XYZ file of C-alpha atoms in Angstrom:
504
model
C -57.905 36.493 -36.164
C -60.792 34.242 -37.241
C -60.361 34.421 -41.061
C -57.961 36.098 -43.461
C -59.138 36.626 -47.029
C -56.634 37.285 -49.768
C -58.190 39.358 -52.549
C -60.378 42.457 -52.255
C -62.386 41.857 -55.408
C -66.136 41.130 -55.425
C -65.753 37.533 -54.098
C -63.399 38.402 -51.250
C -65.439 41.440 -50.152
C -68.738 39.570 -50.304
C -67.261 36.740 -48.277
C -66.070 39.244 -45.656
C -69.589 40.682 -45.430
C -71.050 37.188 -44.984
C -68.599 36.440 -42.190
C -69.393 39.763 -40.470
C -73.104 38.958 -40.585
C -72.233 35.683 -38.881
C -70.356 37.456 -36.101
C -66.891 36.514 -37.421
C -63.913 38.883 -37.673
C -61.936 38.858 -40.895
C -59.068 40.722 -42.530
C -59.061 41.268 -46.307
C -55.639 41.660 -47.899
C -54.951 43.005 -51.390
C -51.595 43.917 -52.846
C -53.135 46.771 -54.850
C -53.400 50.094 -53.051
C -56.667 50.879 -54.882
C -59.350 48.785 -56.569
C -58.322 47.893 -60.124
C -59.719 50.422 -62.626
C -59.340 47.922 -65.453
C -62.824 47.240 -66.856
C -63.646 43.603 -66.421
C -67.086 42.028 -65.970
C -70.089 44.001 -67.134
C -72.710 42.643 -64.757
C -74.388 39.729 -63.094
C -76.678 37.133 -64.648
C -79.017 34.535 -63.231
C -79.323 33.197 -59.669
C -76.644 35.508 -58.311
C -78.962 38.479 -58.896
C -81.493 36.898 -56.539
C -78.681 36.136 -54.102
C -77.488 39.781 -53.872
C -81.136 40.860 -53.488
C -81.313 38.607 -50.419
C -78.466 40.591 -48.891
C -80.043 43.974 -49.593
C -77.422 44.701 -52.273
C -79.585 44.789 -55.399
C -80.773 48.386 -55.037
C -77.300 49.881 -54.453
C -75.871 47.805 -57.334
C -78.682 48.555 -59.787
C -79.220 52.173 -58.761
C -82.980 51.863 -58.627
C -85.599 50.869 -56.052
C -87.576 47.676 -56.023
C -86.788 43.964 -56.360
C -85.131 42.438 -59.404
C -87.394 41.560 -62.303
C -86.865 38.605 -64.624
C -85.777 39.154 -68.206
C -88.852 38.329 -70.320
C -87.394 39.511 -73.615
C -84.357 37.615 -74.909
C -80.968 36.343 -73.895
C -78.388 34.375 -75.804
C -76.772 30.965 -75.920
C -73.741 30.514 -78.198
C -74.725 33.641 -80.187
C -78.250 32.331 -80.731
C -81.298 34.125 -79.342
C -83.322 32.591 -76.500
C -86.866 33.989 -76.804
C -87.709 34.305 -73.127
C -91.143 35.611 -74.059
C -92.067 31.984 -74.781
C -91.824 31.268 -71.039
C -94.519 31.958 -68.436
C -91.834 32.625 -65.837
C -88.328 33.397 -67.056
C -85.467 32.212 -64.769
C -83.052 34.771 -66.249
C -82.222 37.920 -64.286
C -79.838 40.595 -65.552
C -77.985 43.221 -63.511
C -75.726 45.370 -65.719
C -73.117 46.885 -63.461
C -69.375 47.379 -64.011
C -67.168 45.285 -61.764
C -65.512 48.412 -60.376
C -68.949 49.605 -59.157
C -69.622 46.178 -57.679
C -66.370 46.426 -55.727
C -67.245 49.904 -54.463
C -70.693 48.850 -53.240
C -69.310 45.739 -51.522
C -66.457 47.670 -49.966
C -68.909 50.217 -48.590
C -70.985 47.422 -47.117
C -67.912 45.705 -45.657
C -66.818 48.946 -44.011
C -70.297 49.356 -42.505
C -69.915 45.905 -41.020
C -66.503 46.689 -39.563
C -64.340 44.562 -41.873
C -60.592 45.258 -41.762
C -59.612 45.876 -45.411
C -55.847 46.280 -45.927
C -54.918 47.482 -49.390
C -51.237 47.556 -50.305
C -50.683 44.367 -48.286
C -49.591 41.416 -50.412
C -49.736 37.776 -49.395
C -46.390 36.029 -49.867
C -46.642 32.626 -48.147
C -48.310 30.349 -45.661
C -47.785 27.491 -43.248
C -50.579 25.652 -41.484
C -51.101 23.218 -38.651
C -54.115 21.679 -36.902
C -54.966 24.918 -35.096
C -54.598 27.552 -37.804
C -52.706 29.201 -40.618
C -49.692 31.528 -40.435
C -49.370 33.988 -43.306
C -46.491 36.167 -44.357
C -47.491 39.567 -45.733
C -45.612 42.361 -47.438
C -47.078 45.609 -46.107
C -46.208 49.283 -46.604
C -43.971 49.153 -43.484
C -42.363 45.835 -44.284
C -43.004 42.118 -43.910
C -45.143 40.811 -41.099
C -47.024 37.655 -40.035
C -50.719 37.028 -39.460
C -52.207 34.108 -37.606
C -55.714 32.997 -38.444
C -57.950 30.004 -37.905
C -58.806 29.883 -41.609
C -57.430 31.388 -44.828
C -59.454 31.912 -48.004
C -57.917 32.579 -51.408
C -60.126 34.913 -53.437
C -57.112 36.086 -55.401
C -57.928 35.204 -59.005
C -56.980 32.685 -61.614
C -53.236 32.938 -60.832
C -53.977 32.586 -57.094
C -50.821 32.766 -54.981
C -52.840 31.186 -52.136
C -53.718 28.156 -54.284
C -50.086 27.764 -55.358
C -48.772 28.150 -51.803
C -51.235 25.491 -50.584
C -50.003 23.102 -53.275
C -53.401 22.751 -54.941
C -53.162 21.771 -58.628
C -55.220 23.600 -61.248
C -55.800 21.045 -64.031
C -57.634 21.927 -67.209
C -57.252 22.899 -70.835
C -55.752 25.981 -72.534
C -57.275 26.993 -75.839
C -55.073 29.035 -78.143
C -56.924 29.194 -81.468
C -59.109 32.224 -80.734
C -58.328 35.913 -80.454
C -60.784 38.243 -78.781
C -60.641 42.028 -79.276
C -62.785 44.351 -77.169
C -63.073 48.134 -76.914
C -65.335 50.949 -75.771
C -66.075 53.019 -78.874
C -68.131 55.865 -80.269
C -70.681 54.964 -82.952
C -72.454 57.295 -85.445
C -75.963 58.023 -84.163
C -77.520 57.172 -87.528
C -76.434 53.523 -87.141
C -78.339 53.013 -83.887
C -82.089 52.360 -83.849
C -83.445 54.778 -81.206
C -86.274 52.370 -80.254
C -84.562 48.988 -79.998
C -80.917 50.063 -79.670
C -80.072 47.751 -82.563
C -77.129 48.467 -84.892
C -78.046 48.787 -88.545
C -74.806 48.106 -90.420
C -74.717 48.842 -94.193
C -73.518 45.778 -96.028
C -74.389 43.404 -93.189
C -77.758 44.176 -91.616
C -79.307 44.496 -88.158
C -77.553 43.396 -84.952
C -79.465 43.434 -81.664
C -77.759 44.712 -78.519
C -76.342 42.035 -76.197
C -76.937 39.326 -78.810
C -73.627 38.174 -80.326
C -73.437 37.249 -83.991
C -71.499 34.305 -85.437
C -70.412 34.386 -89.057
C -68.227 32.029 -91.123
C -65.268 34.226 -90.161
C -65.779 34.828 -86.466
C -67.978 36.472 -83.893
C -69.203 40.033 -83.237
C -70.953 41.515 -80.206
C -72.321 44.969 -79.381
C -73.248 45.988 -75.813
C -74.647 49.477 -75.158
C -74.264 49.301 -71.372
C -75.927 52.058 -69.346
C -73.818 55.053 -68.430
C -70.832 54.033 -70.575
C -69.790 54.093 -74.209
C -70.923 51.073 -76.188
C -68.692 48.033 -76.027
C -67.772 46.276 -79.306
C -66.028 42.881 -79.431
C -64.854 40.426 -82.063
C -63.652 36.821 -81.913
C -61.545 35.248 -84.660
C -59.910 31.870 -85.074
C -56.420 31.209 -86.349
C -55.692 34.909 -86.690
C -52.601 35.291 -84.482
C -52.055 38.845 -83.334
C -48.757 40.699 -83.188
C -47.128 41.601 -79.915
C -47.992 45.289 -80.454
C -50.511 47.000 -78.172
C -54.153 46.789 -79.210
C -55.473 49.707 -81.324
C -58.870 50.820 -82.649
C -57.537 50.271 -86.198
C -56.867 46.651 -85.305
C -60.459 46.297 -84.087
C -61.836 47.999 -87.224
C -59.917 45.517 -89.387
C -61.195 42.594 -87.330
C -64.833 43.803 -87.685
C -64.332 44.017 -91.459
C -63.089 40.443 -91.587
C -65.837 39.064 -89.360
C -68.875 40.924 -90.752
C -67.674 41.714 -94.276
C -68.574 45.350 -93.654
C -67.027 48.484 -92.168
C -68.228 50.186 -89.016
C -66.840 53.686 -88.406
C -65.627 53.121 -84.856
C -64.431 56.250 -83.070
C -62.580 56.689 -79.758
C -64.953 56.702 -76.744
C -65.819 59.996 -75.083
C -64.849 60.833 -71.527
C -61.871 59.989 -69.329
C -62.680 56.328 -68.803
C -61.435 53.926 -67.736
C -62.093 52.419 -71.168
C -61.568 48.939 -72.459
C -59.061 48.458 -75.287
C -57.730 44.924 -75.049
C -56.828 41.794 -76.946
C -56.984 38.309 -75.403
C -55.386 35.322 -77.081
C -56.881 31.956 -76.256
C -58.506 31.064 -72.930
C -58.569 28.528 -70.155
C -61.045 26.110 -68.628
C -59.694 24.877 -65.304
C -61.027 23.698 -61.933
C -58.902 23.367 -58.807
C -58.043 19.791 -57.833
C -59.731 20.518 -54.470
C -61.399 23.551 -52.944
C -59.950 22.952 -49.516
C -56.545 22.056 -48.108
C -56.802 21.780 -44.339
C -57.641 25.269 -43.160
C -57.231 26.894 -46.583
C -60.206 27.424 -48.934
C -60.556 28.759 -52.484
C -63.429 30.782 -53.989
C -64.087 32.303 -57.404
C -61.421 32.310 -60.117
C -58.927 30.875 -57.634
C -61.084 27.720 -57.825
C -62.349 27.763 -61.403
C -62.014 29.598 -64.729
C -63.959 29.110 -67.954
C -63.068 29.907 -71.523
C -66.623 30.820 -72.643
C -69.916 31.872 -71.122
C -68.994 34.833 -68.931
C -70.049 32.984 -65.770
C -66.970 33.329 -63.549
C -68.162 36.186 -61.298
C -71.668 34.725 -61.018
C -70.228 31.478 -59.653
C -67.598 33.153 -57.509
C -70.050 35.337 -55.591
C -72.229 32.311 -54.930
C -69.150 30.416 -53.725
C -68.609 33.234 -51.230
C -72.166 33.124 -49.905
C -72.008 29.318 -49.596
C -68.691 29.304 -47.736
C -69.321 32.353 -45.546
C -72.082 31.008 -43.267
C -70.322 27.617 -43.023
C -67.087 29.189 -41.767
C -69.105 31.339 -39.346
C -70.930 28.257 -38.068
C -67.677 26.371 -37.462
C -66.109 29.339 -35.685
C -69.218 29.901 -33.550
C -69.268 26.340 -32.299
C -72.358 25.242 -34.299
C -72.501 22.243 -36.625
C -69.361 21.732 -38.744
C -70.591 21.614 -42.356
C -67.383 22.881 -43.976
C -66.939 19.743 -46.054
C -70.209 20.449 -47.835
C -68.649 23.555 -49.430
C -66.786 21.509 -52.055
C -69.476 18.807 -52.413
C -72.006 21.529 -53.203
C -69.953 24.009 -55.220
C -67.684 21.651 -57.197
C -70.521 20.089 -59.203
C -71.706 23.607 -60.126
C -68.270 24.307 -61.632
C -68.317 20.993 -63.467
C -71.761 21.819 -64.854
C -70.466 25.157 -66.025
C -67.637 23.448 -67.893
C -70.287 21.573 -69.854
C -72.062 24.885 -70.497
C -68.806 26.501 -71.584
C -67.763 23.647 -73.889
C -71.157 23.443 -75.550
C -71.051 27.152 -76.410
C -67.469 26.938 -77.658
C -68.418 24.057 -79.988
C -71.409 25.973 -81.367
C -69.295 29.097 -81.956
C -66.429 27.322 -83.752
C -65.706 27.910 -87.456
C -66.689 25.502 -90.223
C -69.661 24.576 -92.409
C -70.446 21.552 -90.250
C -70.894 23.879 -87.250
C -73.048 26.182 -89.399
C -75.324 23.209 -90.177
C -75.465 22.248 -86.514
C -76.449 25.806 -85.603
C -79.258 25.785 -88.143
C -80.751 22.613 -86.631
C -80.205 23.933 -83.126
C -81.861 27.208 -84.090
C -84.997 25.332 -85.176
C -85.143 23.680 -81.741
C -85.104 27.096 -80.113
C -88.652 27.660 -81.329
C -89.790 25.141 -78.750
C -90.613 26.531 -75.290
C -89.285 23.423 -73.547
C -85.857 23.796 -75.168
C -85.764 27.509 -74.359
C -86.628 26.780 -70.730
C -83.889 24.135 -70.410
C -81.258 26.466 -71.835
C -82.478 29.522 -69.960
C -82.321 27.527 -66.716
C -78.788 26.447 -67.571
C -77.742 30.016 -68.404
C -79.222 31.295 -65.130
C -77.766 28.558 -62.981
C -81.309 27.884 -61.829
C -80.761 24.139 -62.287
C -78.514 23.980 -59.221
C -79.836 21.659 -56.534
C -77.495 20.788 -53.701
C -77.328 17.107 -52.639
C -80.216 15.909 -50.502
C -81.227 12.559 -48.968
C -83.524 10.201 -50.827
C -87.120 11.033 -50.164
C -86.441 14.672 -49.270
C -89.098 17.265 -49.926
C -89.102 18.509 -53.570
C -87.968 21.946 -52.463
C -85.006 20.636 -50.405
C -81.650 21.539 -51.904
C -83.036 24.395 -54.016
C -82.727 28.144 -53.497
C -85.921 29.123 -51.627
C -88.644 30.480 -53.927
C -89.527 34.141 -53.932
C -92.559 34.458 -51.631
C -94.657 37.320 -50.365
C -95.345 36.553 -46.717
C -98.244 38.014 -44.738
C -96.913 38.476 -41.204
C -98.411 40.246 -38.168
C -96.312 43.263 -39.165
C -97.573 43.305 -42.762
C -96.591 41.792 -46.104
C -92.863 41.235 -46.537
C -90.795 39.572 -49.233
C -88.822 36.494 -48.202
C -85.746 38.204 -49.649
C -86.042 40.863 -46.965
C -86.252 38.327 -44.111
C -83.014 36.536 -44.988
C -80.762 39.624 -45.063
C -79.463 38.908 -41.574
C -77.819 35.721 -42.863
C -79.285 33.574 -40.042
C -81.049 30.209 -40.272
C -84.765 30.843 -40.689
C -87.837 28.714 -40.013
C -90.909 29.978 -41.890
C -94.052 28.618 -40.235
C -97.000 28.715 -42.617
C -99.212 26.348 -40.627
C -102.760 27.400 -39.880
C -102.159 27.643 -36.156
C -98.545 28.914 -36.226
C -97.521 25.933 -34.118
C -93.835 25.516 -34.985
C -90.848 26.463 -32.937
C -87.188 25.412 -32.586
C -86.454 23.890 -29.201
C -83.143 24.447 -27.452
C -81.572 26.865 -29.889
C -81.498 30.597 -30.272
C -79.558 30.218 -33.515
C -82.650 29.879 -35.730
C -85.089 32.706 -36.328
C -88.777 31.807 -36.587
C -91.398 33.724 -38.630
C -95.090 32.867 -38.511
C -96.818 33.948 -41.699
C -99.323 33.131 -44.423
C -98.468 32.780 -48.130
C -99.975 31.667 -51.407
C -98.332 28.236 -51.455
C -99.128 24.601 -50.582
C -95.996 24.466 -48.397
C -96.710 24.689 -44.657
C -93.137 25.092 -43.392
C -89.677 25.917 -44.734
C -86.320 25.697 -42.941
C -83.678 27.819 -44.681
C -79.930 28.006 -44.347
C -78.327 31.449 -44.038
C -77.776 31.382 -47.839
C -81.552 30.799 -48.166
C -81.278 27.267 -49.574
C -83.977 24.951 -48.307
C -82.837 22.138 -45.962
C -86.258 20.930 -44.860
C -89.870 21.603 -45.859
C -93.348 20.174 -45.324
C -96.746 20.263 -46.962
C -98.457 18.638 -43.955
C -101.006 20.543 -41.891
C -99.035 19.413 -38.809
C -95.375 19.053 -39.887
C -93.230 16.361 -38.347
C -91.431 17.997 -35.435
C -88.867 15.211 -35.132
C -87.839 15.741 -38.775
C -87.555 19.470 -38.105
C -85.420 18.982 -35.013
C -83.145 16.555 -36.893
C -82.646 19.040 -39.725
C -81.860 21.836 -37.261
C -79.335 19.705 -35.415
C -77.692 18.433 -38.619
C -77.229 21.860 -40.224
C -77.065 24.356 -37.414
C -76.392 22.594 -34.111
C -76.672 24.723 -30.977
C -74.479 27.824 -31.293
C -71.939 28.464 -28.540
C -72.848 32.150 -28.533
C -75.777 34.144 -29.802
């Protein structure tokens, strides 16, 4: 087998799809017999929305036709509103979708691509040598072994693969906070029918999806489509008992945080519904993302105490690693070492993002003063753009050589391309997950010599760029603004990143 992936969550399934697009066979193992019904993430935010669009997954995930549209209203940073209306072009994209629905869409796609998904098969151990990895697996009929060239752990924060590979998971555990979250029913008279805001007697107006910080904690209200509204509180130094979470406990927490009562009722329908309490949190990043032929993606590689960014990063890990594993297995250029050098700094940047929010949400009058000053800064478009870019992950540029084109290292811009077959979005051209040369020269003069591993599209577009060379994850590796682009530079970039594939 080429690759075995442990973990059939969104990250593992997306990685399997990427490998299949690259012509690579994979097996996905998961010890659960069915996808977990426990409600977890509530959607995707930022660059990852553009990434799933570039695999044709946006429409099935969103449930409506058409490309993603940027959020031009508001978002939040540390329970403070970012007025995205101040920006000419917002970098923030939102895709509200329950994680269980994300898993179902990705599993359907993986099945279409012929991926072997084995539920009820739990990874128990590994050994590796220079040629591959041997796994032991507990299956419904007993223990068996699998041999693969590569193994990927997409098996969560407590990753058995990471532990079996001996990869440390350093970081910090925070134990001061207690978070309580539940799906609830709310009286209709409290909800503004136009804005969806909550009007709470004794406290005031709370906008949906915009958390509130008070001197006593935090409160959030999320009326997600197709589900009962989600209400959450965060408190500091309020240790909870070991008893199961109840709605009464949440009601008491709301009263302490807001100084007002909200008549929270049990949610309608059969669920699954959230009713949980989480004490503390962790911010950790794996000591390394690779050990020989073993790789880590998603929560197996990084977890964050604040910010809700884990799934956004994990799915982009999967897209980054997928084409590189496929290239190595297909005999093209070996760029596997760039997985960690590109994705590790993104996790480190997210730690900064997480810590900054945690500091601005902490209790205390000094933090309140800091938030007042910070709030004044948020009236400035430049500040809003910087934070919105950080929230969206749109500040990620992979390492490039000195003097590289300004677009190199960035996710390719959204372009409408006029081709001989009509106008097509760039996002539609990259869904095959193959390297792509976009020739925008006047004469359509560019080609890739000696390789059938790079697709070429001749087109016109409203841009000063005359050529773009994209990786399968649609990041730019080379570009030109010259009327006659340098062919030697182009050939060098093709050779460095894609080589000549051993098979089509």
